[in-house]
PDB file of C-alpha atoms in Angstrom:
ATOM      1  CA  UNK A 105     -38.613  13.855 -61.410  1.00 97.00           C
ATOM      2  CA  UNK A 106     -39.862  17.016 -58.974  1.00 98.00           C
ATOM      3  CA  UNK A 107     -40.594  20.368 -60.655  1.00 98.00           C
ATOM      4  CA  UNK A 108     -40.824  23.261 -58.937  1.00 98.00           C
ATOM      5  CA  UNK A 109     -42.420  26.203 -60.372  1.00 98.00           C
ATOM      6  CA  UNK A 110     -41.448  29.940 -59.184  1.00 96.00           C
ATOM      7  CA  UNK A 111     -38.334  28.123 -57.712  1.00 96.00           C
ATOM      8  CA  UNK A 112     -36.190  31.499 -57.179  1.00 95.00           C
ATOM      9  CA  UNK A 113     -38.477  33.058 -54.503  1.00 95.00           C
ATOM     10  CA  UNK A 114     -38.081  32.539 -51.087  1.00 95.00           C
ATOM     11  CA  UNK A 115     -40.451  30.009 -50.959  1.00 97.00           C
ATOM     12  CA  UNK A 116     -39.618  28.083 -53.712  1.00 97.00           C
ATOM     13  CA  UNK A 117     -36.103  27.964 -52.438  1.00 98.00           C
ATOM     14  CA  UNK A 118     -36.981  26.899 -48.706  1.00 98.00           C
ATOM     15  CA  UNK A 119     -38.406  23.994 -50.634  1.00 98.00           C
ATOM     16  CA  UNK A 120     -35.528  23.370 -53.144  1.00 98.00           C
ATOM     17  CA  UNK A 121     -33.584  22.825 -49.976  1.00 98.00           C
ATOM     18  CA  UNK A 122     -35.674  20.893 -48.502  1.00 98.00           C
ATOM     19  CA  UNK A 123     -35.911  18.260 -51.220  1.00 98.00           C
ATOM     20  CA  UNK A 124     -32.198  18.446 -51.480  1.00 97.00           C
ATOM     21  CA  UNK A 125     -31.758  16.695 -48.390  1.00 95.00           C
ATOM     22  CA  UNK A 126     -34.278  13.746 -48.990  1.00 92.00           C
ATOM     23  CA  UNK A 127     -33.265  13.267 -52.938  1.00 94.00           C
ATOM     24  CA  UNK A 128     -30.727  13.310 -55.763  1.00 96.00           C
ATOM     25  CA  UNK A 129     -30.136  17.301 -57.174  1.00 97.00           C
ATOM     26  CA  UNK A 130     -30.422  15.624 -60.553  1.00 95.00           C
ATOM     27  CA  UNK A 131     -33.776  14.846 -59.880  1.00 97.00           C
ATOM     28  CA  UNK A 132     -35.275  18.486 -59.196  1.00 98.00           C
ATOM     29  CA  UNK A 133     -35.631  20.804 -61.405  1.00 98.00           C
ATOM     30  CA  UNK A 134     -36.144  25.052 -60.826  1.00 98.00           C
ATOM     31  CA  UNK A 135     -38.295  26.644 -63.205  1.00 98.00           C
ATOM     32  CA  UNK A 136     -37.665  30.228 -63.240  1.00 97.00           C
ATOM     33  CA  UNK A 137     -38.154  33.099 -65.015  1.00 96.00           C
ATOM     34  CA  UNK A 138     -34.639  34.320 -65.216  1.00 96.00           C
ATOM     35  CA  UNK A 139     -31.840  30.867 -65.327  1.00 96.00           C
ATOM     36  CA  UNK A 140     -29.034  33.625 -64.789  1.00 95.00           C
ATOM     37  CA  UNK A 141     -30.307  34.077 -61.376  1.00 95.00           C
ATOM     38  CA  UNK A 142     -30.172  30.615 -59.481  1.00 96.00           C
ATOM     39  CA  UNK A 143     -26.645  29.976 -60.824  1.00 97.00           C
ATOM     40  CA  UNK A 144     -26.255  29.263 -56.968  1.00 97.00           C
ATOM     41  CA  UNK A 145     -29.115  26.183 -57.316  1.00 97.00           C
ATOM     42  CA  UNK A 146     -27.287  25.334 -60.508  1.00 97.00           C
ATOM     43  CA  UNK A 147     -23.871  24.845 -58.685  1.00 97.00           C
ATOM     44  CA  UNK A 148     -25.562  22.512 -56.203  1.00 97.00           C
ATOM     45  CA  UNK A 149     -26.682  20.002 -59.153  1.00 97.00           C
ATOM     46  CA  UNK A 150     -30.379  21.007 -59.228  1.00 98.00           C
ATOM     47  CA  UNK A 151     -31.604  21.503 -63.034  1.00 97.00           C
ATOM     48  CA  UNK A 152     -32.319  24.841 -64.376  1.00 98.00           C
ATOM     49  CA  UNK A 153     -34.896  25.298 -66.593  1.00 98.00           C
ATOM     50  CA  UNK A 154     -36.881  28.860 -67.889  1.00 98.00           C
ATOM     51  CA  UNK A 155     -40.495  29.207 -67.126  1.00 97.00           C
ATOM     52  CA  UNK A 156     -41.737  31.868 -67.383  1.00 96.00           C
ATOM     53  CA  UNK A 157     -45.692  32.330 -66.140  1.00 96.00           C
ATOM     54  CA  UNK A 158     -46.471  34.462 -69.161  1.00 95.00           C
ATOM     55  CA  UNK A 159     -44.937  32.407 -72.023  1.00 96.00           C
ATOM     56  CA  UNK A 160     -47.094  28.722 -71.769  1.00 96.00           C
ATOM     57  CA  UNK A 161     -44.292  27.606 -74.371  1.00 97.00           C
ATOM     58  CA  UNK A 162     -41.295  27.686 -71.519  1.00 97.00           C
ATOM     59  CA  UNK A 163     -43.986  25.720 -69.008  1.00 97.00           C
ATOM     60  CA  UNK A 164     -44.303  23.128 -71.367  1.00 97.00           C
ATOM     61  CA  UNK A 165     -40.891  22.423 -71.911  1.00 97.00           C
ATOM     62  CA  UNK A 166     -40.302  22.993 -67.827  1.00 98.00           C
ATOM     63  CA  UNK A 167     -42.600  20.749 -67.157  1.00 98.00           C
ATOM     64  CA  UNK A 168     -42.072  17.773 -69.119  1.00 97.00           C
ATOM     65  CA  UNK A 169     -41.262  14.840 -67.730  1.00 96.00           C
ATOM     66  CA  UNK A 170     -42.265  15.517 -64.184  1.00 98.00           C
ATOM     67  CA  UNK A 171     -43.894  13.217 -61.865  1.00 97.00           C
ATOM     68  CA  UNK A 172     -44.945  15.452 -59.436  1.00 98.00           C
ATOM     69  CA  UNK A 173     -45.122  19.691 -60.200  1.00 98.00           C
ATOM     70  CA  UNK A 174     -45.011  21.896 -57.166  1.00 98.00           C
ATOM     71  CA  UNK A 175     -46.774  25.284 -58.430  1.00 98.00           C
ATOM     72  CA  UNK A 176     -46.173  28.130 -56.241  1.00 98.00           C
ATOM     73  CA  UNK A 177     -48.543  30.813 -56.744  1.00 96.00           C
ATOM     74  CA  UNK A 178     -47.496  33.685 -58.947  1.00 95.00           C
ATOM     75  CA  UNK A 179     -46.797  37.022 -57.328  1.00 92.00           C
ATOM     76  CA  UNK A 180     -48.923  38.897 -59.401  1.00 92.00           C
ATOM     77  CA  UNK A 181     -51.464  40.731 -57.325  1.00 88.00           C
ATOM     78  CA  UNK A 182     -54.904  41.009 -59.678  1.00 95.00           C
ATOM     79  CA  UNK A 183     -56.820  38.707 -59.545  1.00 95.00           C
ATOM     80  CA  UNK A 184     -57.751  38.081 -63.053  1.00 95.00           C
ATOM     81  CA  UNK A 185     -54.260  37.562 -64.093  1.00 96.00           C
ATOM     82  CA  UNK A 186     -52.760  35.394 -61.660  1.00 97.00           C
ATOM     83  CA  UNK A 187     -55.820  32.971 -62.122  1.00 97.00           C
ATOM     84  CA  UNK A 188     -54.511  33.652 -65.852  1.00 97.00           C
ATOM     85  CA  UNK A 189     -50.912  32.732 -65.296  1.00 97.00           C
ATOM     86  CA  UNK A 190     -52.293  29.717 -63.026  1.00 98.00           C
ATOM     87  CA  UNK A 191     -54.740  28.486 -66.015  1.00 97.00           C
ATOM     88  CA  UNK A 192     -51.624  28.169 -68.434  1.00 97.00           C
ATOM     89  CA  UNK A 193     -49.356  26.611 -66.016  1.00 98.00           C
ATOM     90  CA  UNK A 194     -51.961  23.680 -65.223  1.00 98.00           C
ATOM     91  CA  UNK A 195     -52.847  23.407 -69.306  1.00 97.00           C
ATOM     92  CA  UNK A 196     -49.096  23.725 -69.790  1.00 98.00           C
ATOM     93  CA  UNK A 197     -48.807  20.533 -66.893  1.00 98.00           C
ATOM     94  CA  UNK A 198     -51.677  18.565 -68.865  1.00 97.00           C
ATOM     95  CA  UNK A 199     -49.896  18.539 -72.350  1.00 97.00           C
ATOM     96  CA  UNK A 200     -46.533  17.546 -70.545  1.00 97.00           C
ATOM     97  CA  UNK A 201     -47.722  15.090 -69.096  1.00 97.00           C
ATOM     98  CA  UNK A 202     -47.122  15.825 -65.558  1.00 98.00           C
ATOM     99  CA  UNK A 203     -47.664  12.914 -62.821  1.00 98.00           C
ATOM    100  CA  UNK A 204     -49.773  15.425 -60.241  1.00 98.00           C
ATOM    101  CA  UNK A 205     -49.478  18.700 -59.162  1.00 98.00           C
ATOM    102  CA  UNK A 206     -49.487  19.952 -55.957  1.00 98.00           C
ATOM    103  CA  UNK A 207     -50.640  23.501 -55.324  1.00 98.00           C
ATOM    104  CA  UNK A 208     -49.715  26.371 -52.802  1.00 98.00           C
ATOM    105  CA  UNK A 209     -53.481  27.929 -52.079  1.00 98.00           C
ATOM    106  CA  UNK A 210     -54.243  30.035 -49.639  1.00 97.00           C
ATOM    107  CA  UNK A 211     -56.888  29.451 -46.558  1.00 97.00           C
ATOM    108  CA  UNK A 212     -60.152  29.729 -47.439  1.00 95.00           C
ATOM    109  CA  UNK A 213     -60.092  29.434 -51.397  1.00 96.00           C
ATOM    110  CA  UNK A 214     -62.022  26.620 -50.910  1.00 95.00           C
ATOM    111  CA  UNK A 215     -65.285  29.079 -50.193  1.00 94.00           C
ATOM    112  CA  UNK A 216     -64.155  32.461 -50.995  1.00 90.00           C
ATOM    113  CA  UNK A 217     -64.159  33.493 -54.311  1.00 90.00           C
ATOM    114  CA  UNK A 218     -63.402  37.370 -53.468  1.00 90.00           C
ATOM    115  CA  UNK A 219     -59.993  39.584 -52.070  1.00 89.00           C
ATOM    116  CA  UNK A 220     -57.147  37.770 -51.353  1.00 90.00           C
ATOM    117  CA  UNK A 221     -58.807  34.225 -52.356  1.00 94.00           C
ATOM    118  CA  UNK A 222     -60.126  35.500 -55.745  1.00 96.00           C
ATOM    119  CA  UNK A 223     -57.136  33.440 -57.920  1.00 96.00           C
ATOM    120  CA  UNK A 224     -56.963  30.902 -55.913  1.00 97.00           C
ATOM    121  CA  UNK A 225     -60.250  29.911 -55.580  1.00 97.00           C
ATOM    122  CA  UNK A 226     -60.458  30.557 -59.332  1.00 97.00           C
ATOM    123  CA  UNK A 227     -56.984  28.030 -59.852  1.00 98.00           C
ATOM    124  CA  UNK A 228     -58.659  25.449 -57.734  1.00 98.00           C
ATOM    125  CA  UNK A 229     -61.798  24.985 -59.781  1.00 97.00           C
ATOM    126  CA  UNK A 230     -59.683  24.910 -62.678  1.00 97.00           C
ATOM    127  CA  UNK A 231     -57.315  21.656 -61.058  1.00 97.00           C
ATOM    128  CA  UNK A 232     -60.485  20.005 -60.453  1.00 96.00           C
ATOM    129  CA  UNK A 233     -62.041  20.845 -64.010  1.00 96.00           C
ATOM    130  CA  UNK A 234     -58.331  19.603 -65.234  1.00 95.00           C
ATOM    131  CA  UNK A 235     -58.859  16.043 -64.360  1.00 94.00           C
ATOM    132  CA  UNK A 236     -54.994  16.198 -63.135  1.00 97.00           C
ATOM    133  CA  UNK A 237     -54.181  14.109 -59.932  1.00 97.00           C
ATOM    134  CA  UNK A 238     -53.141  16.786 -57.536  1.00 98.00           C
ATOM    135  CA  UNK A 239     -52.809  18.179 -53.933  1.00 98.00           C
ATOM    136  CA  UNK A 240     -53.767  21.282 -52.353  1.00 98.00           C
ATOM    137  CA  UNK A 241     -51.620  23.111 -49.604  1.00 98.00           C
ATOM    138  CA  UNK A 242     -54.031  26.480 -48.456  1.00 98.00           C
ATOM    139  CA  UNK A 243     -51.779  28.392 -46.224  1.00 98.00           C
ATOM    140  CA  UNK A 244     -52.429  30.987 -44.029  1.00 97.00           C
ATOM    141  CA  UNK A 245     -50.400  34.456 -43.917  1.00 96.00           C
ATOM    142  CA  UNK A 246     -46.624  34.051 -42.967  1.00 96.00           C
ATOM    143  CA  UNK A 247     -45.835  33.884 -39.498  1.00 96.00           C
ATOM    144  CA  UNK A 248     -43.390  36.664 -40.571  1.00 94.00           C
ATOM    145  CA  UNK A 249     -45.500  39.425 -41.328  1.00 92.00           C
ATOM    146  CA  UNK A 250     -45.917  39.502 -37.568  1.00 94.00           C
ATOM    147  CA  UNK A 251     -42.957  37.870 -35.814  1.00 95.00           C
ATOM    148  CA  UNK A 252     -39.761  38.886 -36.673  1.00 93.00           C
ATOM    149  CA  UNK A 253     -36.566  41.119 -35.644  1.00 93.00           C
ATOM    150  CA  UNK A 254     -38.954  44.335 -35.219  1.00 92.00           C
ATOM    151  CA  UNK A 255     -39.560  42.719 -31.842  1.00 95.00           C
ATOM    152  CA  UNK A 256     -36.808  43.789 -30.661  1.00 95.00           C
ATOM    153  CA  UNK A 257     -37.817  47.478 -30.486  1.00 95.00           C
ATOM    154  CA  UNK A 258     -40.023  46.378 -27.918  1.00 96.00           C
ATOM    155  CA  UNK A 259     -38.044  44.602 -25.587  1.00 96.00           C
ATOM    156  CA  UNK A 260     -35.906  48.030 -26.190  1.00 96.00           C
ATOM    157  CA  UNK A 261     -38.650  50.266 -25.030  1.00 96.00           C
ATOM    158  CA  UNK A 262     -40.645  47.697 -22.741  1.00 97.00           C
ATOM    159  CA  UNK A 263     -44.329  48.028 -24.434  1.00 97.00           C
ATOM    160  CA  UNK A 264     -45.607  46.009 -27.823  1.00 96.00           C
ATOM    161  CA  UNK A 265     -48.685  47.723 -29.382  1.00 95.00           C
ATOM    162  CA  UNK A 266     -51.304  45.809 -31.278  1.00 95.00           C
ATOM    163  CA  UNK A 267     -54.239  46.715 -33.129  1.00 94.00           C
ATOM    164  CA  UNK A 268     -55.643  43.023 -32.862  1.00 95.00           C
ATOM    165  CA  UNK A 269     -58.444  43.410 -29.675  1.00 94.00           C
ATOM    166  CA  UNK A 270     -57.142  40.784 -28.296  1.00 94.00           C
ATOM    167  CA  UNK A 271     -57.760  37.834 -31.432  1.00 97.00           C
ATOM    168  CA  UNK A 272     -55.974  34.978 -32.245  1.00 97.00           C
ATOM    169  CA  UNK A 273     -53.617  34.418 -34.805  1.00 97.00           C
ATOM    170  CA  UNK A 274     -52.815  31.490 -36.630  1.00 96.00           C
ATOM    171  CA  UNK A 275     -49.926  32.370 -38.864  1.00 96.00           C
ATOM    172  CA  UNK A 276     -47.326  29.598 -40.000  1.00 97.00           C
ATOM    173  CA  UNK A 277     -43.574  29.779 -41.008  1.00 97.00           C
ATOM    174  CA  UNK A 278     -42.594  29.797 -44.815  1.00 97.00           C
ATOM    175  CA  UNK A 279     -40.012  27.166 -43.117  1.00 97.00           C
ATOM    176  CA  UNK A 280     -42.034  24.685 -42.109  1.00 98.00           C
ATOM    177  CA  UNK A 281     -44.862  25.034 -45.101  1.00 98.00           C
ATOM    178  CA  UNK A 282     -42.067  24.874 -47.230  1.00 98.00           C
ATOM    179  CA  UNK A 283     -41.096  21.309 -45.750  1.00 98.00           C
ATOM    180  CA  UNK A 284     -44.435  20.452 -45.709  1.00 98.00           C
ATOM    181  CA  UNK A 285     -44.585  21.078 -49.175  1.00 98.00           C
ATOM    182  CA  UNK A 286     -41.305  18.649 -49.535  1.00 98.00           C
ATOM    183  CA  UNK A 287     -43.251  15.933 -47.516  1.00 98.00           C
ATOM    184  CA  UNK A 288     -46.475  16.457 -50.127  1.00 98.00           C
ATOM    185  CA  UNK A 289     -43.710  16.152 -53.032  1.00 98.00           C
ATOM    186  CA  UNK A 290     -41.786  12.750 -52.116  1.00 97.00           C
ATOM    187  CA  UNK A 291     -44.382  11.231 -50.380  1.00 96.00           C
ATOM    188  CA  UNK A 292     -47.957   8.952 -51.880  1.00 92.00           C
ATOM    189  CA  UNK A 293     -50.331   9.353 -49.270  1.00 95.00           C
ATOM    190  CA  UNK A 294     -51.409  13.267 -49.752  1.00 97.00           C
ATOM    191  CA  UNK A 295     -52.455  13.066 -53.638  1.00 95.00           C
ATOM    192  CA  UNK A 296     -56.342  13.689 -54.133  1.00 96.00           C
ATOM    193  CA  UNK A 297     -55.631  15.854 -50.625  1.00 97.00           C
ATOM    194  CA  UNK A 298     -56.370  19.336 -49.617  1.00 98.00           C
ATOM    195  CA  UNK A 299     -54.779  20.748 -46.263  1.00 98.00           C
ATOM    196  CA  UNK A 300     -55.572  23.565 -44.229  1.00 98.00           C
ATOM    197  CA  UNK A 301     -52.233  25.056 -42.938  1.00 98.00           C
ATOM    198  CA  UNK A 302     -52.339  26.953 -40.237  1.00 97.00           C
ATOM    199  CA  UNK A 303     -49.610  27.247 -36.886  1.00 95.00           C
ATOM    200  CA  UNK A 304     -50.403  27.101 -33.243  1.00 94.00           C
ATOM    201  CA  UNK A 305     -52.500  30.261 -32.223  1.00 96.00           C
ATOM    202  CA  UNK A 306     -51.412  32.848 -30.562  1.00 97.00           C
ATOM    203  CA  UNK A 307     -51.998  36.409 -29.379  1.00 97.00           C
ATOM    204  CA  UNK A 308     -50.525  39.522 -28.869  1.00 97.00           C
ATOM    205  CA  UNK A 309     -50.726  39.667 -24.820  1.00 97.00           C
ATOM    206  CA  UNK A 310     -48.954  36.194 -25.449  1.00 98.00           C
ATOM    207  CA  UNK A 311     -46.478  37.639 -27.248  1.00 98.00           C
ATOM    208  CA  UNK A 312     -45.555  40.283 -24.828  1.00 98.00           C
ATOM    209  CA  UNK A 313     -45.211  37.689 -21.898  1.00 98.00           C
ATOM    210  CA  UNK A 314     -42.754  35.463 -24.570  1.00 98.00           C
ATOM    211  CA  UNK A 315     -40.435  38.650 -24.675  1.00 98.00           C
ATOM    212  CA  UNK A 316     -39.955  39.088 -21.023  1.00 97.00           C
ATOM    213  CA  UNK A 317     -39.374  35.518 -20.027  1.00 97.00           C
ATOM    214  CA  UNK A 318     -37.158  35.227 -22.478  1.00 97.00           C
ATOM    215  CA  UNK A 319     -35.293  38.535 -22.828  1.00 96.00           C
ATOM    216  CA  UNK A 320     -35.240  38.743 -19.350  1.00 96.00           C
ATOM    217  CA  UNK A 321     -37.023  42.498 -19.537  1.00 96.00           C
ATOM    218  CA  UNK A 322     -40.577  43.400 -18.746  1.00 97.00           C
ATOM    219  CA  UNK A 323     -42.286  44.355 -22.021  1.00 97.00           C
ATOM    220  CA  UNK A 324     -46.267  45.113 -21.906  1.00 97.00           C
ATOM    221  CA  UNK A 325     -49.033  44.674 -24.456  1.00 97.00           C
ATOM    222  CA  UNK A 326     -51.228  48.286 -25.555  1.00 95.00           C
ATOM    223  CA  UNK A 327     -53.690  47.973 -27.498  1.00 93.00           C
ATOM    224  CA  UNK A 328     -53.233  50.539 -30.276  1.00 90.00           C
ATOM    225  CA  UNK A 329     -55.904  53.199 -30.883  1.00 84.00           C
ATOM    226  CA  UNK A 330     -55.081  54.500 -34.429  1.00 85.00           C
ATOM    227  CA  UNK A 331     -54.997  51.995 -37.497  1.00 90.00           C
ATOM    228  CA  UNK A 332     -50.939  51.056 -37.960  1.00 88.00           C
ATOM    229  CA  UNK A 333     -49.646  52.618 -41.628  1.00 89.00           C
ATOM    230  CA  UNK A 334     -49.916  50.241 -44.789  1.00 91.00           C
ATOM    231  CA  UNK A 335     -49.901  46.627 -44.862  1.00 89.00           C
ATOM    232  CA  UNK A 336     -49.556  46.189 -40.860  1.00 90.00           C
ATOM    233  CA  UNK A 337     -52.999  48.248 -40.390  1.00 93.00           C
ATOM    234  CA  UNK A 338     -54.672  45.722 -42.884  1.00 93.00           C
ATOM    235  CA  UNK A 339     -53.609  42.601 -41.309  1.00 93.00           C
ATOM    236  CA  UNK A 340     -54.493  43.441 -37.942  1.00 94.00           C
ATOM    237  CA  UNK A 341     -57.922  44.650 -39.077  1.00 94.00           C
ATOM    238  CA  UNK A 342     -58.331  41.347 -40.327  1.00 94.00           C
ATOM    239  CA  UNK A 343     -56.866  39.461 -36.931  1.00 95.00           C
ATOM    240  CA  UNK A 344     -59.394  42.165 -35.073  1.00 94.00           C
ATOM    241  CA  UNK A 345     -62.092  40.736 -37.084  1.00 94.00           C
ATOM    242  CA  UNK A 346     -61.467  36.779 -36.269  1.00 95.00           C
ATOM    243  CA  UNK A 347     -60.351  36.203 -39.840  1.00 94.00           C
ATOM    244  CA  UNK A 348     -56.711  34.447 -38.800  1.00 96.00           C
ATOM    245  CA  UNK A 349     -58.352  32.341 -35.960  1.00 96.00           C
ATOM    246  CA  UNK A 350     -59.131  29.184 -37.553  1.00 95.00           C
ATOM    247  CA  UNK A 351     -56.975  26.399 -36.041  1.00 95.00           C
ATOM    248  CA  UNK A 352     -56.452  22.471 -38.254  1.00 97.00           C
ATOM    249  CA  UNK A 353     -53.728  19.945 -37.808  1.00 97.00           C
ATOM    250  CA  UNK A 354     -53.400  19.715 -40.897  1.00 98.00           C
ATOM    251  CA  UNK A 355     -49.652  21.074 -40.624  1.00 98.00           C
ATOM    252  CA  UNK A 356     -48.599  18.884 -37.657  1.00 97.00           C
ATOM    253  CA  UNK A 357     -50.061  15.803 -39.769  1.00 97.00           C
ATOM    254  CA  UNK A 358     -47.838  16.642 -42.718  1.00 98.00           C
ATOM    255  CA  UNK A 359     -44.681  17.693 -41.197  1.00 98.00           C
ATOM    256  CA  UNK A 360     -45.146  14.652 -38.345  1.00 96.00           C
ATOM    257  CA  UNK A 361     -44.078  16.837 -35.922  1.00 96.00           C
ATOM    258  CA  UNK A 362     -45.643  20.110 -33.730  1.00 95.00           C
ATOM    259  CA  UNK A 363     -45.529  23.244 -35.488  1.00 96.00           C
ATOM    260  CA  UNK A 364     -43.033  26.121 -33.805  1.00 95.00           C
ATOM    261  CA  UNK A 365     -44.188  27.341 -30.741  1.00 95.00           C
ATOM    262  CA  UNK A 366     -44.849  31.058 -30.166  1.00 96.00           C
ATOM    263  CA  UNK A 367     -41.181  30.721 -27.330  1.00 97.00           C
ATOM    264  CA  UNK A 368     -39.593  28.853 -30.214  1.00 96.00           C
ATOM    265  CA  UNK A 369     -40.165  31.806 -32.502  1.00 96.00           C
ATOM    266  CA  UNK A 370     -39.342  34.850 -30.169  1.00 97.00           C
ATOM    267  CA  UNK A 371     -36.166  33.071 -28.409  1.00 96.00           C
ATOM    268  CA  UNK A 372     -35.071  32.491 -32.562  1.00 94.00           C
ATOM    269  CA  UNK A 373     -35.784  36.120 -33.275  1.00 94.00           C
ATOM    270  CA  UNK A 374     -33.763  37.135 -30.216  1.00 94.00           C
ATOM    271  CA  UNK A 375     -31.006  35.197 -30.459  1.00 91.00           C
ATOM    272  CA  UNK A 376     -30.536  34.954 -34.749  1.00 78.00           C
ATOM    273  CA  UNK A 377     -29.472  37.960 -36.848  1.00 64.00           C
ATOM    274  CA  UNK A 378     -32.599  39.759 -38.428  1.00 53.00           C
ATOM    275  CA  UNK A 379     -34.051  38.292 -41.639  1.00 50.00           C
ATOM    276  CA  UNK A 380     -34.927  40.208 -44.676  1.00 55.00           C
ATOM    277  CA  UNK A 381     -38.395  41.615 -44.981  1.00 53.00           C
ATOM    278  CA  UNK A 382     -40.813  39.476 -45.869  1.00 53.00           C
ATOM    279  CA  UNK A 383     -44.199  39.618 -47.537  1.00 57.00           C
ATOM    280  CA  UNK A 384     -47.247  39.457 -45.018  1.00 56.00           C
ATOM    281  CA  UNK A 385     -48.534  36.613 -47.399  1.00 59.00           C
ATOM    282  CA  UNK A 386     -47.619  33.273 -49.263  1.00 62.00           C
ATOM    283  CA  UNK A 387     -46.145  33.507 -52.762  1.00 56.00           C
TER     284      UNK A 387
END
């Protein structure tokens, strides 16, 4: 049996979609804080159990009988609280006799114990200390934070602005990370591994060219002099500092096929209805 924690989130739902294509629904458990909110999953035959990161007793019950547990990182932003929730989940998994844990970590969590990787670093150490068989899926930032329906405005205006300084970006799409997680959950060759997932490296200049080619309308890239507001500005600062340029072939290896190209992403954006707004970092 496969249990997916935090299954009501966007990533968890995508993983369950992938699992349903590979195994019977009654082998899949969605562990969620609010079971009433995933009635659609229950209607598809998925078992739904109460599993609240703030209530270890519910986690022990939710994880019972699991051969594999996908521990999706908590949406909690405060690092010590988030790490504590993960600790409780790992303890519950050990008590429940879970066969193996697959944890959605973050790129750099193996070496960086501060900032966005702080809770992930602590959780990886907890997993190693637990003695439980496990696999680490270190995610990059989601491509949706950069490649989304907002790019249509650049096609309309003919201008794409960024504060990235021409540096490369190694994001990956949430859907492909979910597909990779489903492979790890259903295949026997991944235990004991730590995967550093990245997509294909791209730049905003390349993005402007792709928008031009695919839309048939000229789009030029312009360096933004001022900092973009809010989270976008912070993300662009990370790109400008070169923090998103690391590349590996781990995602392609687990998927069994190349990650989506920039042209494929732009084509999907310009030809499909606008998707819901995405958070910049993985769950």
